[in-house]
Amino acid sequence: MKNKLLDTSKSTITLLRSSGQDTSSGTSPKDIAIIGMALDVCDACSPEKFWNYIREGADLVGNLPPEREADVRAFLELATTTASEPEFQEAAYLDRIDLFDYALFRLSPKEAALMDPHQRMFLEAAWTALENAGYGGRALAGSQTGVFVGFSSDNEGYKKLVSLLAPGEAMQAMPGNLPSIIPSRISYFLDLKGPAVLVDTACSSALVALHLAMRAIRQGECAMAIAGAVKINFVSLETGVRSEIESSDGRTHAFDDASDGTGKGEGVMALLLKPLSEAKKNRDHIYAVIKGSAVNQDGNSAGITAPNAAAQAEVLLKAWKDAGIDPLTISYIEAHGTGTKLGDPIEIEGLTRAFARYTDRKQFCAIGSVKTNVGHLDSAAGLMGLISAALALKYEEIPPVVHFSTPNKQIDFQGSPVFVNTQLREWKKDAHPRRCGVSSFGLSGTNCHVVLEEAPAVEALSPNQDSLPLILTISARAKVGLELWLQSYRSYFRKSTGDRLDDACFTANTGKGHYHYRLLLIFEDRDALLSQIDTMLKEGINHRPNDGIFFGCHYIVPPGKTQKKPGDVTEMELESLNEEAGRLLAGYLDRRENDVLNRLAEAYVDGGDVPWTCFYSKGSFN
């Protein structure tokens, strides 16, 4: 199996721990903030790119990417004796599942190659979510941070590949192919002390995992939690035989009269959760707030896999009560919405029953399903829906349902509280915050519903006259990673003109890991930063101190090595460099001399460990 290098630059641009003052009110002690987000779906490896797809009503279902098809064909030649030409199902496929930065996670190439891609990809997603929140590197090492992962995929395909290619490595391959190790791997790597839990309730696994993560935080079992999921269709062959829930055209036509099943999708995602009160105190960026949630079971229904409208209504009522909100303030439901003949009518019936406890109003709440864009991600589906809803809250828009033309005749939408949202809609705000619900109903009969609310408003303060200069550090494990980061920052800062540069710098400098290849940029404003980035992308990344661009790379050489290449440093030299960086920082904060700042920048790009939190602790804001 190929084991190509994936740099940490795949991480998304972090949106910011803010330095401003909160202007919101009405926070409940039970509220949980989503402060970090990572996802990889199709070729969308950032929340921003994914949001652009769904707001445009994109259909992400398609053919297996050529490079993945070549790998699957090679596997089939090894694993089967049939000579028939394989046909592959359409699905919302990930672009690549063979890329992994094993060195970042202190793994050998061999150990990484023996590891199921589910494990590898979730490890990267969890790491990315931490960086996205501004808690990258080893910022949470030793903390009471839990990990809760929804997963029920069959990983026998990769285990079979390992047995074929490395039959003598069964013992070494075992940890990398145990589902229970998926959440444990990031806990082990970062020395996280909170619970590490795998949840399998079939289709509702991921949302139930988030529910348990939230409960663990509320009960004090952990201070923060990573909630995530991963789903890969390792081999997805067209057999001509479809299950009762599979769509005939590979697409999900949720709530449409022509719907005959659900499409397939895959992806990996992770969220970092924290009590809202703590997130506000620490100035964390907040995507959305989890107000409440509930889980229940269908019990005795028409069949063990058949949904139960009464149970679905009850889980909504319990979630609303847990959230402590008026259900009439909910203006959007991200539905389970599988497009099955049985499931869709029962889901609307359950919603109608639940809302009927509070109102007889009709068609006041929009409903949609991200499955119409990306198919059904099985155990990861619930979290996919929640991320879609959280981004809708963030961007104040409700995305359109796709593959919808004629309402399902088995559903009385006119007599229900919901309407299918078929176009991109501005999410207008009333006297209360924007709120929505997210449903996920498992084939196992386990149902989950979560209530989300928009992030509290934050009013930024203006920097005082004694504010610190704008400094942005960028680092990666390879030079190409710096280039990818520069491209991402250029895109981000061109679009996000309302975000504060000092917040971005604060998060990048204090909340991310600092690796071998390093850039430090000193600039005055957004235009100057973009000019520096454009110069490097056009002319290459080089050391240009006169332009405020400092670049370097370093490698720690083992003791006893006599020959050193440029950039090599010994442990003793690095320790001395760290001490110098500390002295320079203290000197600059005392005297604010540009020459000292430039020397500090040189020490950083040479490999020095700059205590950036101290840089800001003097207070650059009122």
mmCIF file with all atom_site columns, N, CA and C in Angstrom, residues 239-300:
data_model
loop_
_atom_site.group_PDB
_atom_site.id
_atom_site.type_symbol
_atom_site.label_atom_id
_atom_site.label_alt_id
_atom_site.label_comp_id
_atom_site.label_asym_id
_atom_site.label_entity_id
_atom_site.label_seq_id
_atom_site.pdbx_PDB_ins_code
_atom_site.Cartn_x
_atom_site.Cartn_y
_atom_site.Cartn_z
_atom_site.occupancy
_atom_site.B_iso_or_equiv
_atom_site.pdbx_formal_charge
_atom_site.auth_seq_id
_atom_site.auth_comp_id
_atom_site.auth_asym_id
_atom_site.auth_atom_id
_atom_site.pdbx_PDB_model_num
ATOM 1   N N  . THR A 1 239 ? -22.793 -4.496 -7.930 1.00 0.00 ? 239 THR A N  1
ATOM 2   C CA . THR A 1 239 ? -23.132 -5.921 -8.057 1.00 0.00 ? 239 THR A CA 1
ATOM 3   C C  . THR A 1 239 ? -24.438 -6.138 -8.801 1.00 0.00 ? 239 THR A C  1
ATOM 4   N N  . GLY A 1 240 ? -25.210 -5.064 -9.017 1.00 0.00 ? 240 GLY A N  1
ATOM 5   C CA . GLY A 1 240 ? -26.515 -5.210 -9.642 1.00 0.00 ? 240 GLY A CA 1
ATOM 6   C C  . GLY A 1 240 ? -27.604 -5.555 -8.653 1.00 0.00 ? 240 GLY A C  1
ATOM 7   N N  . VAL A 1 241 ? -27.223 -5.790 -7.397 1.00 0.00 ? 241 VAL A N  1
ATOM 8   C CA . VAL A 1 241 ? -28.190 -6.101 -6.344 1.00 0.00 ? 241 VAL A CA 1
ATOM 9   C C  . VAL A 1 241 ? -28.129 -4.993 -5.303 1.00 0.00 ? 241 VAL A C  1
ATOM 10  N N  . ARG A 1 242 ? -29.254 -4.346 -5.024 1.00 0.00 ? 242 ARG A N  1
ATOM 11  C CA . ARG A 1 242 ? -29.289 -3.246 -4.080 1.00 0.00 ? 242 ARG A CA 1
ATOM 12  C C  . ARG A 1 242 ? -30.145 -3.607 -2.871 1.00 0.00 ? 242 ARG A C  1
ATOM 13  N N  . SER A 1 243 ? -29.748 -3.083 -1.731 1.00 0.00 ? 243 SER A N  1
ATOM 14  C CA . SER A 1 243 ? -30.548 -3.299 -0.527 1.00 0.00 ? 243 SER A CA 1
ATOM 15  C C  . SER A 1 243 ? -31.803 -2.427 -0.602 1.00 0.00 ? 243 SER A C  1
ATOM 16  N N  . GLU A 1 244 ? -32.702 -2.636 0.341  1.00 0.00 ? 244 GLU A N  1
ATOM 17  C CA . GLU A 1 244 ? -33.965 -1.903 0.350  1.00 0.00 ? 244 GLU A CA 1
ATOM 18  C C  . GLU A 1 244 ? -33.768 -0.405 0.562  1.00 0.00 ? 244 GLU A C  1
ATOM 19  N N  . ILE A 1 245 ? -32.647 -0.009 1.144  1.00 0.00 ? 245 ILE A N  1
ATOM 20  C CA . ILE A 1 245 ? -32.463 1.415  1.446  1.00 0.00 ? 245 ILE A CA 1
ATOM 21  C C  . ILE A 1 245 ? -31.571 2.121  0.426  1.00 0.00 ? 245 ILE A C  1
ATOM 22  N N  . GLU A 1 246 ? -31.034 1.411  -0.567 1.00 0.00 ? 246 GLU A N  1
ATOM 23  C CA . GLU A 1 246 ? -30.142 2.026  -1.543 1.00 0.00 ? 246 GLU A CA 1
ATOM 24  C C  . GLU A 1 246 ? -30.922 2.633  -2.704 1.00 0.00 ? 246 GLU A C  1
ATOM 25  N N  . SER A 1 247 ? -30.531 3.839  -3.097 1.00 0.00 ? 247 SER A N  1
ATOM 26  C CA . SER A 1 247 ? -31.162 4.534  -4.203 1.00 0.00 ? 247 SER A CA 1
ATOM 27  C C  . SER A 1 247 ? -30.780 3.900  -5.541 1.00 0.00 ? 247 SER A C  1
ATOM 28  N N  . SER A 1 248 ? -31.712 3.931  -6.491 1.00 0.00 ? 248 SER A N  1
ATOM 29  C CA . SER A 1 248 ? -31.448 3.324  -7.799 1.00 0.00 ? 248 SER A CA 1
ATOM 30  C C  . SER A 1 248 ? -30.458 4.128  -8.623 1.00 0.00 ? 248 SER A C  1
ATOM 31  N N  . ASP A 1 249 ? -30.338 5.453  -8.355 1.00 0.00 ? 249 ASP A N  1
ATOM 32  C CA . ASP A 1 249 ? -29.405 6.269  -9.139 1.00 0.00 ? 249 ASP A CA 1
ATOM 33  C C  . ASP A 1 249 ? -28.207 6.741  -8.317 1.00 0.00 ? 249 ASP A C  1
ATOM 34  N N  . GLY A 1 250 ? -28.058 6.214  -7.106 1.00 0.00 ? 250 GLY A N  1
ATOM 35  C CA . GLY A 1 250 ? -26.908 6.572  -6.278 1.00 0.00 ? 250 GLY A CA 1
ATOM 36  C C  . GLY A 1 250 ? -27.052 7.901  -5.561 1.00 0.00 ? 250 GLY A C  1
ATOM 37  N N  . ARG A 1 251 ? -28.184 8.604  -5.734 1.00 0.00 ? 251 ARG A N  1
ATOM 38  C CA . ARG A 1 251 ? -28.414 9.885  -5.087 1.00 0.00 ? 251 ARG A CA 1
ATOM 39  C C  . ARG A 1 251 ? -29.505 9.784  -4.032 1.00 0.00 ? 251 ARG A C  1
ATOM 40  N N  . THR A 1 252 ? -29.476 10.717 -3.097 1.00 0.00 ? 252 THR A N  1
ATOM 41  C CA . THR A 1 252 ? -30.499 10.779 -2.062 1.00 0.00 ? 252 THR A CA 1
ATOM 42  C C  . THR A 1 252 ? -31.509 11.854 -2.433 1.00 0.00 ? 252 THR A C  1
ATOM 43  N N  . HIS A 1 253 ? -32.758 11.436 -2.696 1.00 0.00 ? 253 HIS A N  1
ATOM 44  C CA . HIS A 1 253 ? -33.832 12.357 -3.044 1.00 0.00 ? 253 HIS A CA 1
ATOM 45  C C  . HIS A 1 253 ? -34.732 12.543 -1.812 1.00 0.00 ? 253 HIS A C  1
ATOM 46  N N  . ALA A 1 254 ? -34.176 13.152 -0.773 1.00 0.00 ? 254 ALA A N  1
ATOM 47  C CA . ALA A 1 254 ? -34.929 13.270 0.477  1.00 0.00 ? 254 ALA A CA 1
ATOM 48  C C  . ALA A 1 254 ? -36.241 14.013 0.260  1.00 0.00 ? 254 ALA A C  1
ATOM 49  N N  . PHE A 1 255 ? -37.332 13.447 0.779  1.00 0.00 ? 255 PHE A N  1
ATOM 50  C CA . PHE A 1 255 ? -38.674 14.030 0.790  1.00 0.00 ? 255 PHE A CA 1
ATOM 51  C C  . PHE A 1 255 ? -39.295 14.181 -0.602 1.00 0.00 ? 255 PHE A C  1
ATOM 52  N N  . ASP A 1 256 ? -38.664 13.618 -1.610 1.00 0.00 ? 256 ASP A N  1
ATOM 53  C CA . ASP A 1 256 ? -39.179 13.708 -2.976 1.00 0.00 ? 256 ASP A CA 1
ATOM 54  C C  . ASP A 1 256 ? -40.049 12.489 -3.276 1.00 0.00 ? 256 ASP A C  1
ATOM 55  N N  . ASP A 1 257 ? -41.049 12.689 -4.126 1.00 0.00 ? 257 ASP A N  1
ATOM 56  C CA . ASP A 1 257 ? -41.960 11.588 -4.440 1.00 0.00 ? 257 ASP A CA 1
ATOM 57  C C  . ASP A 1 257 ? -41.269 10.474 -5.208 1.00 0.00 ? 257 ASP A C  1
ATOM 58  N N  . ALA A 1 258 ? -40.171 10.803 -5.897 1.00 0.00 ? 258 ALA A N  1
ATOM 59  C CA . ALA A 1 258 ? -39.448 9.785  -6.663 1.00 0.00 ? 258 ALA A CA 1
ATOM 60  C C  . ALA A 1 258 ? -38.381 9.083  -5.834 1.00 0.00 ? 258 ALA A C  1
ATOM 61  N N  . SER A 1 259 ? -38.273 9.426  -4.578 1.00 0.00 ? 259 SER A N  1
ATOM 62  C CA . SER A 1 259 ? -37.209 8.834  -3.756 1.00 0.00 ? 259 SER A CA 1
ATOM 63  C C  . SER A 1 259 ? -37.421 7.332  -3.593 1.00 0.00 ? 259 SER A C  1
ATOM 64  N N  . ASP A 1 260 ? -36.335 6.597  -3.719 1.00 0.00 ? 260 ASP A N  1
ATOM 65  C CA . ASP A 1 260 ? -36.416 5.146  -3.532 1.00 0.00 ? 260 ASP A CA 1
ATOM 66  C C  . ASP A 1 260 ? -35.232 4.619  -2.729 1.00 0.00 ? 260 ASP A C  1
ATOM 67  N N  . GLY A 1 261 ? -34.586 5.495  -1.980 1.00 0.00 ? 261 GLY A N  1
ATOM 68  C CA . GLY A 1 261 ? -33.460 5.054  -1.174 1.00 0.00 ? 261 GLY A CA 1
ATOM 69  C C  . GLY A 1 261 ? -32.409 6.135  -1.049 1.00 0.00 ? 261 GLY A C  1
ATOM 70  N N  . THR A 1 262 ? -31.305 5.763  -0.447 1.00 0.00 ? 262 THR A N  1
ATOM 71  C CA . THR A 1 262 ? -30.255 6.730  -0.133 1.00 0.00 ? 262 THR A CA 1
ATOM 72  C C  . THR A 1 262 ? -28.990 6.446  -0.929 1.00 0.00 ? 262 THR A C  1
ATOM 73  N N  . GLY A 1 263 ? -28.211 7.475  -1.190 1.00 0.00 ? 263 GLY A N  1
ATOM 74  C CA . GLY A 1 263 ? -26.917 7.322  -1.843 1.00 0.00 ? 263 GLY A CA 1
ATOM 75  C C  . GLY A 1 263 ? -25.831 7.019  -0.827 1.00 0.00 ? 263 GLY A C  1
ATOM 76  N N  . LYS A 1 264 ? -24.607 6.847  -1.317 1.00 0.00 ? 264 LYS A N  1
ATOM 77  C CA . LYS A 1 264 ? -23.487 6.515  -0.441 1.00 0.00 ? 264 LYS A CA 1
ATOM 78  C C  . LYS A 1 264 ? -22.498 7.667  -0.391 1.00 0.00 ? 264 LYS A C  1
ATOM 79  N N  . GLY A 1 265 ? -21.854 7.801  0.754  1.00 0.00 ? 265 GLY A N  1
ATOM 80  C CA . GLY A 1 265 ? -20.820 8.803  0.907  1.00 0.00 ? 265 GLY A CA 1
ATOM 81  C C  . GLY A 1 265 ? -19.780 8.357  1.904  1.00 0.00 ? 265 GLY A C  1
ATOM 82  N N  . GLU A 1 266 ? -18.708 9.115  1.980  1.00 0.00 ? 266 GLU A N  1
ATOM 83  C CA . GLU A 1 266 ? -17.666 8.817  2.958  1.00 0.00 ? 266 GLU A CA 1
ATOM 84  C C  . GLU A 1 266 ? -16.997 10.118 3.386  1.00 0.00 ? 266 GLU A C  1
ATOM 85  N N  . GLY A 1 267 ? -16.354 10.079 4.511  1.00 0.00 ? 267 GLY A N  1
ATOM 86  C CA . GLY A 1 267 ? -15.696 11.277 5.012  1.00 0.00 ? 267 GLY A CA 1
ATOM 87  C C  . GLY A 1 267 ? -15.167 11.056 6.411  1.00 0.00 ? 267 GLY A C  1
ATOM 88  N N  . VAL A 1 268 ? -14.452 12.065 6.890  1.00 0.00 ? 268 VAL A N  1
ATOM 89  C CA . VAL A 1 268 ? -13.899 12.031 8.243  1.00 0.00 ? 268 VAL A CA 1
ATOM 90  C C  . VAL A 1 268 ? -14.069 13.425 8.829  1.00 0.00 ? 268 VAL A C  1
ATOM 91  N N  . MET A 1 269 ? -14.384 13.499 10.109 1.00 0.00 ? 269 MET A N  1
ATOM 92  C CA . MET A 1 269 ? -14.651 14.791 10.736 1.00 0.00 ? 269 MET A CA 1
ATOM 93  C C  . MET A 1 269 ? -14.360 14.726 12.222 1.00 0.00 ? 269 MET A C  1
ATOM 94  N N  . ALA A 1 270 ? -14.042 15.885 12.799 1.00 0.00 ? 270 ALA A N  1
ATOM 95  C CA . ALA A 1 270 ? -13.804 15.982 14.239 1.00 0.00 ? 270 ALA A CA 1
ATOM 96  C C  . ALA A 1 270 ? -14.150 17.383 14.707 1.00 0.00 ? 270 ALA A C  1
ATOM 97  N N  . LEU A 1 271 ? -14.725 17.468 15.898 1.00 0.00 ? 271 LEU A N  1
ATOM 98  C CA . LEU A 1 271 ? -15.055 18.735 16.536 1.00 0.00 ? 271 LEU A CA 1
ATOM 99  C C  . LEU A 1 271 ? -14.391 18.788 17.907 1.00 0.00 ? 271 LEU A C  1
ATOM 100 N N  . LEU A 1 272 ? -13.988 19.972 18.317 1.00 0.00 ? 272 LEU A N  1
ATOM 101 C CA . LEU A 1 272 ? -13.492 20.161 19.679 1.00 0.00 ? 272 LEU A CA 1
ATOM 102 C C  . LEU A 1 272 ? -14.550 20.917 20.467 1.00 0.00 ? 272 LEU A C  1
ATOM 103 N N  . LEU A 1 273 ? -14.950 20.335 21.597 1.00 0.00 ? 273 LEU A N  1
ATOM 104 C CA . LEU A 1 273 ? -16.029 20.876 22.432 1.00 0.00 ? 273 LEU A CA 1
ATOM 105 C C  . LEU A 1 273 ? -15.486 21.366 23.769 1.00 0.00 ? 273 LEU A C  1
ATOM 106 N N  . LYS A 1 274 ? -16.156 22.372 24.290 1.00 0.00 ? 274 LYS A N  1
ATOM 107 C CA . LYS A 1 274 ? -15.715 22.983 25.544 1.00 0.00 ? 274 LYS A CA 1
ATOM 108 C C  . LYS A 1 274 ? -16.907 23.698 26.171 1.00 0.00 ? 274 LYS A C  1
ATOM 109 N N  . PRO A 1 275 ? -16.997 23.783 27.490 1.00 0.00 ? 275 PRO A N  1
ATOM 110 C CA . PRO A 1 275 ? -18.094 24.552 28.091 1.00 0.00 ? 275 PRO A CA 1
ATOM 111 C C  . PRO A 1 275 ? -18.111 25.972 27.535 1.00 0.00 ? 275 PRO A C  1
ATOM 112 N N  . LEU A 1 276 ? -19.293 26.453 27.204 1.00 0.00 ? 276 LEU A N  1
ATOM 113 C CA . LEU A 1 276 ? -19.398 27.786 26.614 1.00 0.00 ? 276 LEU A CA 1
ATOM 114 C C  . LEU A 1 276 ? -18.813 28.850 27.533 1.00 0.00 ? 276 LEU A C  1
ATOM 115 N N  . SER A 1 277 ? -19.057 28.725 28.823 1.00 0.00 ? 277 SER A N  1
ATOM 116 C CA . SER A 1 277 ? -18.537 29.728 29.771 1.00 0.00 ? 277 SER A CA 1
ATOM 117 C C  . SER A 1 277 ? -17.013 29.795 29.711 1.00 0.00 ? 277 SER A C  1
ATOM 118 N N  . GLU A 1 278 ? -16.360 28.635 29.593 1.00 0.00 ? 278 GLU A N  1
ATOM 119 C CA . GLU A 1 278 ? -14.902 28.604 29.512 1.00 0.00 ? 278 GLU A CA 1
ATOM 120 C C  . GLU A 1 278 ? -14.422 29.126 28.161 1.00 0.00 ? 278 GLU A C  1
ATOM 121 N N  . ALA A 1 279 ? -15.149 28.790 27.106 1.00 0.00 ? 279 ALA A N  1
ATOM 122 C CA . ALA A 1 279 ? -14.769 29.261 25.770 1.00 0.00 ? 279 ALA A CA 1
ATOM 123 C C  . ALA A 1 279 ? -14.825 30.785 25.702 1.00 0.00 ? 279 ALA A C  1
ATOM 124 N N  . LYS A 1 280 ? -15.851 31.374 26.298 1.00 0.00 ? 280 LYS A N  1
ATOM 125 C CA . LYS A 1 280 ? -15.960 32.831 26.314 1.00 0.00 ? 280 LYS A CA 1
ATOM 126 C C  . LYS A 1 280 ? -14.855 33.452 27.156 1.00 0.00 ? 280 LYS A C  1
ATOM 127 N N  . LYS A 1 281 ? -14.549 32.826 28.286 1.00 0.00 ? 281 LYS A N  1
ATOM 128 C CA . LYS A 1 281 ? -13.508 33.342 29.156 1.00 0.00 ? 281 LYS A CA 1
ATOM 129 C C  . LYS A 1 281 ? -12.144 33.313 28.467 1.00 0.00 ? 281 LYS A C  1
ATOM 130 N N  . ASN A 1 282 ? -11.892 32.245 27.697 1.00 0.00 ? 282 ASN A N  1
ATOM 131 C CA . ASN A 1 282 ? -10.596 32.078 27.040 1.00 0.00 ? 282 ASN A CA 1
ATOM 132 C C  . ASN A 1 282 ? -10.531 32.702 25.656 1.00 0.00 ? 282 ASN A C  1
ATOM 133 N N  . ARG A 1 283 ? -11.603 33.369 25.247 1.00 0.00 ? 283 ARG A N  1
ATOM 134 C CA . ARG A 1 283 ? -11.637 34.054 23.961 1.00 0.00 ? 283 ARG A CA 1
ATOM 135 C C  . ARG A 1 283 ? -11.501 33.097 22.792 1.00 0.00 ? 283 ARG A C  1
ATOM 136 N N  . ASP A 1 284 ? -12.052 31.891 22.906 1.00 0.00 ? 284 ASP A N  1
ATOM 137 C CA . ASP A 1 284 ? -12.017 30.919 21.815 1.00 0.00 ? 284 ASP A CA 1
ATOM 138 C C  . ASP A 1 284 ? -12.981 31.337 20.709 1.00 0.00 ? 284 ASP A C  1
ATOM 139 N N  . HIS A 1 285 ? -12.622 31.005 19.475 1.00 0.00 ? 285 HIS A N  1
ATOM 140 C CA . HIS A 1 285 ? -13.577 31.171 18.389 1.00 0.00 ? 285 HIS A CA 1
ATOM 141 C C  . HIS A 1 285 ? -14.665 30.110 18.545 1.00 0.00 ? 285 HIS A C  1
ATOM 142 N N  . ILE A 1 286 ? -15.930 30.498 18.358 1.00 0.00 ? 286 ILE A N  1
ATOM 143 C CA . ILE A 1 286 ? -17.059 29.583 18.548 1.00 0.00 ? 286 ILE A CA 1
ATOM 144 C C  . ILE A 1 286 ? -17.823 29.455 17.242 1.00 0.00 ? 286 ILE A C  1
ATOM 145 N N  . TYR A 1 287 ? -17.925 28.234 16.720 1.00 0.00 ? 287 TYR A N  1
ATOM 146 C CA . TYR A 1 287 ? -18.708 27.987 15.515 1.00 0.00 ? 287 TYR A CA 1
ATOM 147 C C  . TYR A 1 287 ? -20.200 28.011 15.816 1.00 0.00 ? 287 TYR A C  1
ATOM 148 N N  . ALA A 1 288 ? -20.586 27.336 16.872 1.00 0.00 ? 288 ALA A N  1
ATOM 149 C CA . ALA A 1 288 ? -21.988 27.240 17.273 1.00 0.00 ? 288 ALA A CA 1
ATOM 150 C C  . ALA A 1 288 ? -22.030 26.729 18.703 1.00 0.00 ? 288 ALA A C  1
ATOM 151 N N  . VAL A 1 289 ? -23.216 26.806 19.301 1.00 0.00 ? 289 VAL A N  1
ATOM 152 C CA . VAL A 1 289 ? -23.400 26.374 20.685 1.00 0.00 ? 289 VAL A CA 1
ATOM 153 C C  . VAL A 1 289 ? -24.367 25.194 20.713 1.00 0.00 ? 289 VAL A C  1
ATOM 154 N N  . ILE A 1 290 ? -23.984 24.142 21.429 1.00 0.00 ? 290 ILE A N  1
ATOM 155 C CA . ILE A 1 290 ? -24.870 23.000 21.639 1.00 0.00 ? 290 ILE A CA 1
ATOM 156 C C  . ILE A 1 290 ? -25.691 23.289 22.888 1.00 0.00 ? 290 ILE A C  1
ATOM 157 N N  . LYS A 1 291 ? -27.001 23.484 22.694 1.00 0.00 ? 291 LYS A N  1
ATOM 158 C CA . LYS A 1 291 ? -27.880 23.819 23.812 1.00 0.00 ? 291 LYS A CA 1
ATOM 159 C C  . LYS A 1 291 ? -28.364 22.586 24.557 1.00 0.00 ? 291 LYS A C  1
ATOM 160 N N  . GLY A 1 292 ? -28.597 21.496 23.848 1.00 0.00 ? 292 GLY A N  1
ATOM 161 C CA . GLY A 1 292 ? -29.105 20.296 24.493 1.00 0.00 ? 292 GLY A CA 1
ATOM 162 C C  . GLY A 1 292 ? -29.174 19.132 23.528 1.00 0.00 ? 292 GLY A C  1
ATOM 163 N N  . SER A 1 293 ? -29.415 17.962 24.062 1.00 0.00 ? 293 SER A N  1
ATOM 164 C CA . SER A 1 293 ? -29.497 16.760 23.227 1.00 0.00 ? 293 SER A CA 1
ATOM 165 C C  . SER A 1 293 ? -30.232 15.668 23.985 1.00 0.00 ? 293 SER A C  1
ATOM 166 N N  . ALA A 1 294 ? -30.625 14.638 23.249 1.00 0.00 ? 294 ALA A N  1
ATOM 167 C CA . ALA A 1 294 ? -31.294 13.492 23.875 1.00 0.00 ? 294 ALA A CA 1
ATOM 168 C C  . ALA A 1 294 ? -31.093 12.265 23.005 1.00 0.00 ? 294 ALA A C  1
ATOM 169 N N  . VAL A 1 295 ? -31.127 11.116 23.625 1.00 0.00 ? 295 VAL A N  1
ATOM 170 C CA . VAL A 1 295 ? -31.008 9.821  22.949 1.00 0.00 ? 295 VAL A CA 1
ATOM 171 C C  . VAL A 1 295 ? -32.111 8.914  23.480 1.00 0.00 ? 295 VAL A C  1
ATOM 172 N N  . ASN A 1 296 ? -32.735 8.135  22.592 1.00 0.00 ? 296 ASN A N  1
ATOM 173 C CA . ASN A 1 296 ? -33.668 7.105  23.038 1.00 0.00 ? 296 ASN A CA 1
ATOM 174 C C  . ASN A 1 296 ? -33.657 5.929  22.064 1.00 0.00 ? 296 ASN A C  1
ATOM 175 N N  . GLN A 1 297 ? -34.601 5.015  22.248 1.00 0.00 ? 297 GLN A N  1
ATOM 176 C CA . GLN A 1 297 ? -34.650 3.801  21.430 1.00 0.00 ? 297 GLN A CA 1
ATOM 177 C C  . GLN A 1 297 ? -36.069 3.595  20.892 1.00 0.00 ? 297 GLN A C  1
ATOM 178 N N  . ASP A 1 298 ? -36.160 3.037  19.686 1.00 0.00 ? 298 ASP A N  1
ATOM 179 C CA . ASP A 1 298 ? -37.468 2.776  19.090 1.00 0.00 ? 298 ASP A CA 1
ATOM 180 C C  . ASP A 1 298 ? -38.270 1.764  19.892 1.00 0.00 ? 298 ASP A C  1
ATOM 181 N N  . GLY A 1 299 ? -37.564 0.833  20.539 1.00 0.00 ? 299 GLY A N  1
ATOM 182 C CA . GLY A 1 299 ? -38.281 -0.232 21.225 1.00 0.00 ? 299 GLY A CA 1
ATOM 183 C C  . GLY A 1 299 ? -38.957 -1.152 20.221 1.00 0.00 ? 299 GLY A C  1
ATOM 184 N N  . ASN A 1 300 ? -40.163 -1.579 20.541 1.00 0.00 ? 300 ASN A N  1
ATOM 185 C CA . ASN A 1 300 ? -40.892 -2.509 19.678 1.00 0.00 ? 300 ASN A CA 1
ATOM 186 C C  . ASN A 1 300 ? -41.591 -1.735 18.566 1.00 0.00 ? 300 ASN A C  1
#
